[in-house]
Tab-separated table of C-alpha atoms in Angstrom:
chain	number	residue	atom	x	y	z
A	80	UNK	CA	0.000	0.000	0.000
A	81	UNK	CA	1.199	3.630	-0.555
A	82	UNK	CA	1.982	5.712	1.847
A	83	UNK	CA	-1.621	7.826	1.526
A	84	UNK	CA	-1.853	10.941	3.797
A	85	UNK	CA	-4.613	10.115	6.025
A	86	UNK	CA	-6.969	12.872	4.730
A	87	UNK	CA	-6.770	11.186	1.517
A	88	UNK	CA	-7.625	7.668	2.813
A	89	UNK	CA	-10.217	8.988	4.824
A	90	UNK	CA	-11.926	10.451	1.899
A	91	UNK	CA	-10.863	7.223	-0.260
A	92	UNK	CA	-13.083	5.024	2.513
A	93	UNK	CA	-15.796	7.456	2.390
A	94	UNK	CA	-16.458	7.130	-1.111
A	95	UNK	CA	-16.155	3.178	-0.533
A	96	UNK	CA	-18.426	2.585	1.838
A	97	UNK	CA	-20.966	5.115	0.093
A	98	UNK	CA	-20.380	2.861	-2.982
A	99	UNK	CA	-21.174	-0.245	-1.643
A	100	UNK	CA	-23.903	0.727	0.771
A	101	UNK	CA	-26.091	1.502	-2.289
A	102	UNK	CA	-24.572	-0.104	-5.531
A	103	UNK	CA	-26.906	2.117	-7.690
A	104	UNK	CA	-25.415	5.282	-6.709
A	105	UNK	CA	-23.651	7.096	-9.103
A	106	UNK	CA	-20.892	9.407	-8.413
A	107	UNK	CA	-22.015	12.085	-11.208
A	108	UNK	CA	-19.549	15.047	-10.059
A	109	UNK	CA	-16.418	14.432	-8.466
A	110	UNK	CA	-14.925	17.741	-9.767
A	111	UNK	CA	-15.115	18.633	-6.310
A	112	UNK	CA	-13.467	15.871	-4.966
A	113	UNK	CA	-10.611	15.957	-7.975
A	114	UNK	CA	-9.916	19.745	-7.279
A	115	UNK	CA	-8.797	19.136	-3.915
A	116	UNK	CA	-5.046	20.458	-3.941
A	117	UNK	CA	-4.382	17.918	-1.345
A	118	UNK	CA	-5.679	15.332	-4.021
A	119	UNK	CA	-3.705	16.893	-6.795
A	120	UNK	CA	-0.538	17.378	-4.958
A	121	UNK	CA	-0.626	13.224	-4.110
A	122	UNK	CA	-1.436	12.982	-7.807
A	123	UNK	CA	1.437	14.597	-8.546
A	124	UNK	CA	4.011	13.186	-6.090
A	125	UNK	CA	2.820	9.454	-7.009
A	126	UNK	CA	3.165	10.383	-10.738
A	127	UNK	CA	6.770	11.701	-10.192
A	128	UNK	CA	7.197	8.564	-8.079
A	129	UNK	CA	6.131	6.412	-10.899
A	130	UNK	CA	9.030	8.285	-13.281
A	131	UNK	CA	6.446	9.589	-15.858
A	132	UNK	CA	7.565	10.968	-18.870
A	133	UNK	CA	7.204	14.711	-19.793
A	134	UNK	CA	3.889	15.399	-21.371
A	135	UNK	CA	3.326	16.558	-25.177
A	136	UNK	CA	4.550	19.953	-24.138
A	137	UNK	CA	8.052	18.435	-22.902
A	138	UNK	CA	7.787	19.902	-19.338
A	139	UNK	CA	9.412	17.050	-16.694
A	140	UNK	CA	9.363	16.948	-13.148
A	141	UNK	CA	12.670	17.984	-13.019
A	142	UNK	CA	12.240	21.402	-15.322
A	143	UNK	CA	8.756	22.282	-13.158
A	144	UNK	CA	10.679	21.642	-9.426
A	145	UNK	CA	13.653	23.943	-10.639
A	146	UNK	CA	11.680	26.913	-12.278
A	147	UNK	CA	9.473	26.370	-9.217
A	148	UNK	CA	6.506	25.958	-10.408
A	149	UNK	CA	4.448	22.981	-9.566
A	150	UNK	CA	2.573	24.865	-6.950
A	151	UNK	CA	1.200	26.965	-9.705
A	152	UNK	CA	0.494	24.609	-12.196
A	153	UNK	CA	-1.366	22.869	-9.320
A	154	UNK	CA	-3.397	25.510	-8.531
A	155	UNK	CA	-4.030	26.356	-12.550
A	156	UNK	CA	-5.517	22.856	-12.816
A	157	UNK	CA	-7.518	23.098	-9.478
A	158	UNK	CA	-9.204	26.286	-10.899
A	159	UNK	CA	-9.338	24.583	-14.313
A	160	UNK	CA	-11.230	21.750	-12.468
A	161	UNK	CA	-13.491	23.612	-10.025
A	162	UNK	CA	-14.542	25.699	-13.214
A	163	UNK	CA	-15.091	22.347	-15.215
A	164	UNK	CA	-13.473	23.506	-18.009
A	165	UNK	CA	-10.388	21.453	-18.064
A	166	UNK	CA	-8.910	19.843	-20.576
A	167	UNK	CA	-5.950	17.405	-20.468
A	168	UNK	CA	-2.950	17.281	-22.719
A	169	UNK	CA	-3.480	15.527	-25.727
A	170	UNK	CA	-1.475	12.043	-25.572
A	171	UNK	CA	1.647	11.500	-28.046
């Protein structure tokens, strides 16, 4: 198991046991869930973890930790996502 922060797991076993207490619920909008910057920062740090490749625009980890910028391209995502108009990258 990864090493979750405990706000995380808490909200991970939340949506569980919501889940299976009534299988026909349907999680419709988890844009609010997703745009947690504690979610997004864990996103991040377990895709760095996981050595992923720079995207289609060629930014790496590396490049956004030195130019410090991770913070804001966190934040530009959680306002992308709270405003449900974001859009991933396009895949190579």
């Amino acid at each position: 198991m990864a090493n979750t922060p405990v706000n995380i797991r808490i909200l991970q076993r939340k949506l569980y046991l919501r889940s299976k207490l009534n299988s026909e619920l349907r999680f419709y909008s988890l844009y609010d869930k997703l745009s947690r910057l504690d979610i997004l920062e864990e996103a991040y740090r377990r895709c760095k973890a996981n050595k992923g490749g720079a995207g289609i625009d060629g930014i790496t980890f590396s490049y956004l930790e030195q130019q410090k910028k991770v913070v804001a391209l966190l934040k530009e995502i959680q306002t992308q996502l709270q405003q449900k108009n974001y859009r991933p990258s396009p895949v190579k």
